[in-house]
């Protein structure tokens, strides 16, 4: 069901060819996803709420270096029925002039490929929250302390954790986020 929704969103935001490529791709092993995730996590210091940039970097690297058509999804993250991150609009696209865009955005981003969900920021964000938090308590009780990245098949997500796809990022958005990440580190 989620794969169909994601495929429809890919068609809408990236085109039918990208949707077909995503649909046709089969991930033989998640090892390359894991290896790239580890490299990114080792080289980028923890930052609260960096989901869009981390997801863009992960998907961009997988595409450029491993020909894996991972897509960056923007949407909501729900924990135990409560919306933790609510995505009301897509991330802005870069301007033709190359000017920086600084708008607030309140959703969540992750990658998806062949039924797998990857999230490099959810643990980092949860662990940095001070005081009581639904997200922090759920992450610690479901995964434990000091975890790095979430990578699992959609069907294997813990009960109560739901990624709700709403938008798919285009290449120009991904490239812009990667550039922003490079400037920030």
PDB file of N, CA, C and O in Angstrom, residues 89-134:
ATOM      1  N   UNK A  89       3.477  21.448   3.571  1.00  0.00           N
ATOM      2  CA  UNK A  89       3.855  21.814   2.200  1.00  0.00           C
ATOM      3  C   UNK A  89       5.213  21.197   1.897  1.00  0.00           C
ATOM      4  O   UNK A  89       5.947  20.791   2.798  1.00  0.00           O
ATOM      5  N   UNK A  90       5.511  21.127   0.613  1.00  0.00           N
ATOM      6  CA  UNK A  90       6.799  20.586   0.180  1.00  0.00           C
ATOM      7  C   UNK A  90       7.902  21.587   0.501  1.00  0.00           C
ATOM      8  O   UNK A  90       7.635  22.777   0.710  1.00  0.00           O
ATOM      9  N   UNK A  91       9.119  21.105   0.514  1.00  0.00           N
ATOM     10  CA  UNK A  91      10.263  21.995   0.679  1.00  0.00           C
ATOM     11  C   UNK A  91      10.339  22.920  -0.528  1.00  0.00           C
ATOM     12  O   UNK A  91       9.992  22.516  -1.651  1.00  0.00           O
ATOM     13  N   UNK A  92      10.808  24.142  -0.337  1.00  0.00           N
ATOM     14  CA  UNK A  92      10.892  25.057  -1.476  1.00  0.00           C
ATOM     15  C   UNK A  92      11.925  24.584  -2.496  1.00  0.00           C
ATOM     16  O   UNK A  92      12.900  23.928  -2.149  1.00  0.00           O
ATOM     17  N   UNK A  93      11.674  24.928  -3.751  1.00  0.00           N
ATOM     18  CA  UNK A  93      12.648  24.640  -4.801  1.00  0.00           C
ATOM     19  C   UNK A  93      13.619  25.807  -4.887  1.00  0.00           C
ATOM     20  O   UNK A  93      13.256  26.949  -4.603  1.00  0.00           O
ATOM     21  N   UNK A  94      14.864  25.536  -5.286  1.00  0.00           N
ATOM     22  CA  UNK A  94      15.848  26.618  -5.387  1.00  0.00           C
ATOM     23  C   UNK A  94      15.447  27.617  -6.473  1.00  0.00           C
ATOM     24  O   UNK A  94      14.756  27.268  -7.429  1.00  0.00           O
ATOM     25  N   UNK A  95      15.900  28.833  -6.288  1.00  0.00           N
ATOM     26  CA  UNK A  95      15.614  29.875  -7.267  1.00  0.00           C
ATOM     27  C   UNK A  95      16.549  29.738  -8.455  1.00  0.00           C
ATOM     28  O   UNK A  95      17.634  29.165  -8.346  1.00  0.00           O
ATOM     29  N   UNK A  96      16.133  30.262  -9.576  1.00  0.00           N
ATOM     30  CA  UNK A  96      16.976  30.221 -10.778  1.00  0.00           C
ATOM     31  C   UNK A  96      18.258  31.040 -10.589  1.00  0.00           C
ATOM     32  O   UNK A  96      19.281  30.739 -11.155  1.00  0.00           O
ATOM     33  N   UNK A  97      18.187  32.080  -9.767  1.00  0.00           N
ATOM     34  CA  UNK A  97      19.356  32.935  -9.554  1.00  0.00           C
ATOM     35  C   UNK A  97      20.370  32.309  -8.606  1.00  0.00           C
ATOM     36  O   UNK A  97      21.469  32.821  -8.453  1.00  0.00           O
ATOM     37  N   UNK A  98      19.991  31.203  -7.964  1.00  0.00           N
ATOM     38  CA  UNK A  98      20.921  30.545  -7.050  1.00  0.00           C
ATOM     39  C   UNK A  98      20.940  31.168  -5.668  1.00  0.00           C
ATOM     40  O   UNK A  98      21.790  30.833  -4.851  1.00  0.00           O
ATOM     41  N   UNK A  99      20.016  32.099  -5.396  1.00  0.00           N
ATOM     42  CA  UNK A  99      19.960  32.713  -4.072  1.00  0.00           C
ATOM     43  C   UNK A  99      19.551  31.686  -3.029  1.00  0.00           C
ATOM     44  O   UNK A  99      18.824  30.748  -3.318  1.00  0.00           O
ATOM     45  N   UNK A 100      20.020  31.896  -1.825  1.00  0.00           N
ATOM     46  CA  UNK A 100      19.633  31.018  -0.724  1.00  0.00           C
ATOM     47  C   UNK A 100      18.177  31.240  -0.372  1.00  0.00           C
ATOM     48  O   UNK A 100      17.678  32.358  -0.440  1.00  0.00           O
ATOM     49  N   UNK A 101      17.525  30.162   0.004  1.00  0.00           N
ATOM     50  CA  UNK A 101      16.135  30.242   0.444  1.00  0.00           C
ATOM     51  C   UNK A 101      16.127  29.917   1.920  1.00  0.00           C
ATOM     52  O   UNK A 101      16.673  28.905   2.343  1.00  0.00           O
ATOM     53  N   UNK A 102      15.529  30.783   2.690  1.00  0.00           N
ATOM     54  CA  UNK A 102      15.443  30.496   4.127  1.00  0.00           C
ATOM     55  C   UNK A 102      13.988  30.654   4.550  1.00  0.00           C
ATOM     56  O   UNK A 102      13.553  31.718   4.937  1.00  0.00           O
ATOM     57  N   UNK A 103      13.262  29.574   4.441  1.00  0.00           N
ATOM     58  CA  UNK A 103      11.870  29.541   4.853  1.00  0.00           C
ATOM     59  C   UNK A 103      11.734  28.477   5.929  1.00  0.00           C
ATOM     60  O   UNK A 103      12.474  27.504   5.951  1.00  0.00           O
ATOM     61  N   UNK A 104      10.768  28.668   6.800  1.00  0.00           N
ATOM     62  CA  UNK A 104      10.539  27.634   7.806  1.00  0.00           C
ATOM     63  C   UNK A 104       9.749  26.489   7.178  1.00  0.00           C
ATOM     64  O   UNK A 104       8.957  26.694   6.263  1.00  0.00           O
ATOM     65  N   UNK A 105      10.002  25.320   7.687  1.00  0.00           N
ATOM     66  CA  UNK A 105       9.353  24.108   7.193  1.00  0.00           C
ATOM     67  C   UNK A 105       9.228  23.170   8.374  1.00  0.00           C
ATOM     68  O   UNK A 105      10.158  23.043   9.177  1.00  0.00           O
ATOM     69  N   UNK A 106       8.112  22.486   8.486  1.00  0.00           N
ATOM     70  CA  UNK A 106       7.889  21.723   9.710  1.00  0.00           C
ATOM     71  C   UNK A 106       7.600  20.240   9.492  1.00  0.00           C
ATOM     72  O   UNK A 106       7.054  19.594  10.370  1.00  0.00           O
ATOM     73  N   UNK A 107       7.938  19.694   8.360  1.00  0.00           N
ATOM     74  CA  UNK A 107       7.678  18.280   8.117  1.00  0.00           C
ATOM     75  C   UNK A 107       8.853  17.397   8.504  1.00  0.00           C
ATOM     76  O   UNK A 107       9.715  17.783   9.291  1.00  0.00           O
ATOM     77  N   UNK A 108       8.864  16.214   7.928  1.00  0.00           N
ATOM     78  CA  UNK A 108       9.952  15.265   8.156  1.00  0.00           C
ATOM     79  C   UNK A 108      10.367  14.671   6.818  1.00  0.00           C
ATOM     80  O   UNK A 108       9.540  14.555   5.913  1.00  0.00           O
ATOM     81  N   UNK A 109      11.624  14.310   6.676  1.00  0.00           N
ATOM     82  CA  UNK A 109      12.133  13.686   5.448  1.00  0.00           C
ATOM     83  C   UNK A 109      12.842  12.383   5.772  1.00  0.00           C
ATOM     84  O   UNK A 109      13.465  12.250   6.830  1.00  0.00           O
ATOM     85  N   UNK A 110      12.771  11.468   4.824  1.00  0.00           N
ATOM     86  CA  UNK A 110      13.440  10.176   4.914  1.00  0.00           C
ATOM     87  C   UNK A 110      13.642   9.683   3.490  1.00  0.00           C
ATOM     88  O   UNK A 110      13.190  10.312   2.537  1.00  0.00           O
ATOM     89  N   UNK A 111      14.349   8.571   3.337  1.00  0.00           N
ATOM     90  CA  UNK A 111      14.484   7.977   2.012  1.00  0.00           C
ATOM     91  C   UNK A 111      13.675   6.689   1.960  1.00  0.00           C
ATOM     92  O   UNK A 111      13.404   6.068   2.989  1.00  0.00           O
ATOM     93  N   UNK A 112      13.307   6.328   0.748  1.00  0.00           N
ATOM     94  CA  UNK A 112      12.670   5.041   0.509  1.00  0.00           C
ATOM     95  C   UNK A 112      13.257   4.432  -0.751  1.00  0.00           C
ATOM     96  O   UNK A 112      13.572   5.149  -1.708  1.00  0.00           O
ATOM     97  N   UNK A 113      13.409   3.112  -0.709  1.00  0.00           N
ATOM     98  CA  UNK A 113      13.842   2.350  -1.879  1.00  0.00           C
ATOM     99  C   UNK A 113      13.336   0.918  -1.711  1.00  0.00           C
ATOM    100  O   UNK A 113      13.604   0.282  -0.694  1.00  0.00           O
ATOM    101  N   UNK A 114      12.571   0.465  -2.668  1.00  0.00           N
ATOM    102  CA  UNK A 114      12.062  -0.908  -2.716  1.00  0.00           C
ATOM    103  C   UNK A 114      11.457  -1.397  -1.395  1.00  0.00           C
ATOM    104  O   UNK A 114      11.761  -2.481  -0.915  1.00  0.00           O
ATOM    105  N   UNK A 115      10.613  -0.566  -0.799  1.00  0.00           N
ATOM    106  CA  UNK A 115       9.947  -0.968   0.440  1.00  0.00           C
ATOM    107  C   UNK A 115      10.750  -0.726   1.710  1.00  0.00           C
ATOM    108  O   UNK A 115      10.273  -0.999   2.806  1.00  0.00           O
ATOM    109  N   UNK A 116      11.971  -0.241   1.583  1.00  0.00           N
ATOM    110  CA  UNK A 116      12.825   0.077   2.733  1.00  0.00           C
ATOM    111  C   UNK A 116      12.669   1.556   3.077  1.00  0.00           C
ATOM    112  O   UNK A 116      12.598   2.406   2.191  1.00  0.00           O
ATOM    113  N   UNK A 117      12.666   1.852   4.365  1.00  0.00           N
ATOM    114  CA  UNK A 117      12.647   3.226   4.862  1.00  0.00           C
ATOM    115  C   UNK A 117      13.978   3.482   5.554  1.00  0.00           C
ATOM    116  O   UNK A 117      14.434   2.650   6.357  1.00  0.00           O
ATOM    117  N   UNK A 118      14.575   4.610   5.230  1.00  0.00           N
ATOM    118  CA  UNK A 118      15.818   5.008   5.875  1.00  0.00           C
ATOM    119  C   UNK A 118      15.684   6.398   6.464  1.00  0.00           C
ATOM    120  O   UNK A 118      15.200   7.317   5.801  1.00  0.00           O
ATOM    121  N   UNK A 119      16.098   6.559   7.705  1.00  0.00           N
ATOM    122  CA  UNK A 119      15.977   7.840   8.398  1.00  0.00           C
ATOM    123  C   UNK A 119      17.244   8.057   9.230  1.00  0.00           C
ATOM    124  O   UNK A 119      17.478   7.350  10.204  1.00  0.00           O
ATOM    125  N   UNK A 120      18.040   9.024   8.820  1.00  0.00           N
ATOM    126  CA  UNK A 120      19.296   9.313   9.519  1.00  0.00           C
ATOM    127  C   UNK A 120      19.133  10.312  10.659  1.00  0.00           C
ATOM    128  O   UNK A 120      20.067  10.516  11.423  1.00  0.00           O
ATOM    129  N   UNK A 121      17.972  10.927  10.781  1.00  0.00           N
ATOM    130  CA  UNK A 121      17.857  11.987  11.779  1.00  0.00           C
ATOM    131  C   UNK A 121      16.929  11.688  12.953  1.00  0.00           C
ATOM    132  O   UNK A 121      17.002  12.362  13.966  1.00  0.00           O
ATOM    133  N   UNK A 122      16.079  10.690  12.837  1.00  0.00           N
ATOM    134  CA  UNK A 122      15.074  10.497  13.879  1.00  0.00           C
ATOM    135  C   UNK A 122      15.710  10.164  15.234  1.00  0.00           C
ATOM    136  O   UNK A 122      15.270  10.682  16.270  1.00  0.00           O
ATOM    137  N   UNK A 123      16.744   9.351  15.257  1.00  0.00           N
ATOM    138  CA  UNK A 123      17.403   9.042  16.532  1.00  0.00           C
ATOM    139  C   UNK A 123      18.152  10.258  17.062  1.00  0.00           C
ATOM    140  O   UNK A 123      18.055  10.584  18.250  1.00  0.00           O
ATOM    141  N   UNK A 124      18.890  10.929  16.182  1.00  0.00           N
ATOM    142  CA  UNK A 124      19.637  12.116  16.611  1.00  0.00           C
ATOM    143  C   UNK A 124      18.695  13.163  17.195  1.00  0.00           C
ATOM    144  O   UNK A 124      18.991  13.766  18.223  1.00  0.00           O
ATOM    145  N   UNK A 125      17.590  13.392  16.533  1.00  0.00           N
ATOM    146  CA  UNK A 125      16.623  14.377  17.014  1.00  0.00           C
ATOM    147  C   UNK A 125      16.039  13.955  18.351  1.00  0.00           C
ATOM    148  O   UNK A 125      15.979  14.749  19.295  1.00  0.00           O
ATOM    149  N   UNK A 126      15.608  12.716  18.455  1.00  0.00           N
ATOM    150  CA  UNK A 126      14.993  12.235  19.701  1.00  0.00           C
ATOM    151  C   UNK A 126      15.955  12.339  20.880  1.00  0.00           C
ATOM    152  O   UNK A 126      15.567  12.787  21.970  1.00  0.00           O
ATOM    153  N   UNK A 127      17.197  11.929  20.690  1.00  0.00           N
ATOM    154  CA  UNK A 127      18.163  11.925  21.792  1.00  0.00           C
ATOM    155  C   UNK A 127      18.527  13.334  22.253  1.00  0.00           C
ATOM    156  O   UNK A 127      18.957  13.521  23.385  1.00  0.00           O
ATOM    157  N   UNK A 128      18.353  14.334  21.396  1.00  0.00           N
ATOM    158  CA  UNK A 128      18.706  15.703  21.767  1.00  0.00           C
ATOM    159  C   UNK A 128      17.580  16.444  22.488  1.00  0.00           C
ATOM    160  O   UNK A 128      17.796  17.524  23.017  1.00  0.00           O
ATOM    161  N   UNK A 129      16.398  15.854  22.517  1.00  0.00           N
ATOM    162  CA  UNK A 129      15.266  16.496  23.194  1.00  0.00           C
ATOM    163  C   UNK A 129      15.489  16.427  24.701  1.00  0.00           C
ATOM    164  O   UNK A 129      15.771  15.369  25.253  1.00  0.00           O
ATOM    165  N   UNK A 130      15.363  17.570  25.348  1.00  0.00           N
ATOM    166  CA  UNK A 130      15.495  17.610  26.805  1.00  0.00           C
ATOM    167  C   UNK A 130      14.109  17.561  27.410  1.00  0.00           C
ATOM    168  O   UNK A 130      13.183  18.191  26.920  1.00  0.00           O
ATOM    169  N   UNK A 131      13.961  16.793  28.458  1.00  0.00           N
ATOM    170  CA  UNK A 131      12.667  16.676  29.122  1.00  0.00           C
ATOM    171  C   UNK A 131      11.806  15.608  28.468  1.00  0.00           C
ATOM    172  O   UNK A 131      12.221  14.928  27.525  1.00  0.00           O
ATOM    173  N   UNK A 132      10.597  15.445  28.969  1.00  0.00           N
ATOM    174  CA  UNK A 132       9.692  14.415  28.447  1.00  0.00           C
ATOM    175  C   UNK A 132       9.292  14.701  26.998  1.00  0.00           C
ATOM    176  O   UNK A 132       9.087  15.849  26.615  1.00  0.00           O
ATOM    177  N   UNK A 133       9.183  13.634  26.229  1.00  0.00           N
ATOM    178  CA  UNK A 133       8.821  13.756  24.820  1.00  0.00           C
ATOM    179  C   UNK A 133       8.285  12.419  24.330  1.00  0.00           C
ATOM    180  O   UNK A 133       8.883  11.375  24.603  1.00  0.00           O
ATOM    181  N   UNK A 134       7.193  12.451  23.605  1.00  0.00           N
ATOM    182  CA  UNK A 134       6.634  11.226  23.027  1.00  0.00           C
ATOM    183  C   UNK A 134       7.654  10.582  22.102  1.00  0.00           C
ATOM    184  O   UNK A 134       7.877   9.370  22.153  1.00  0.00           O
TER     185      UNK A 134
END
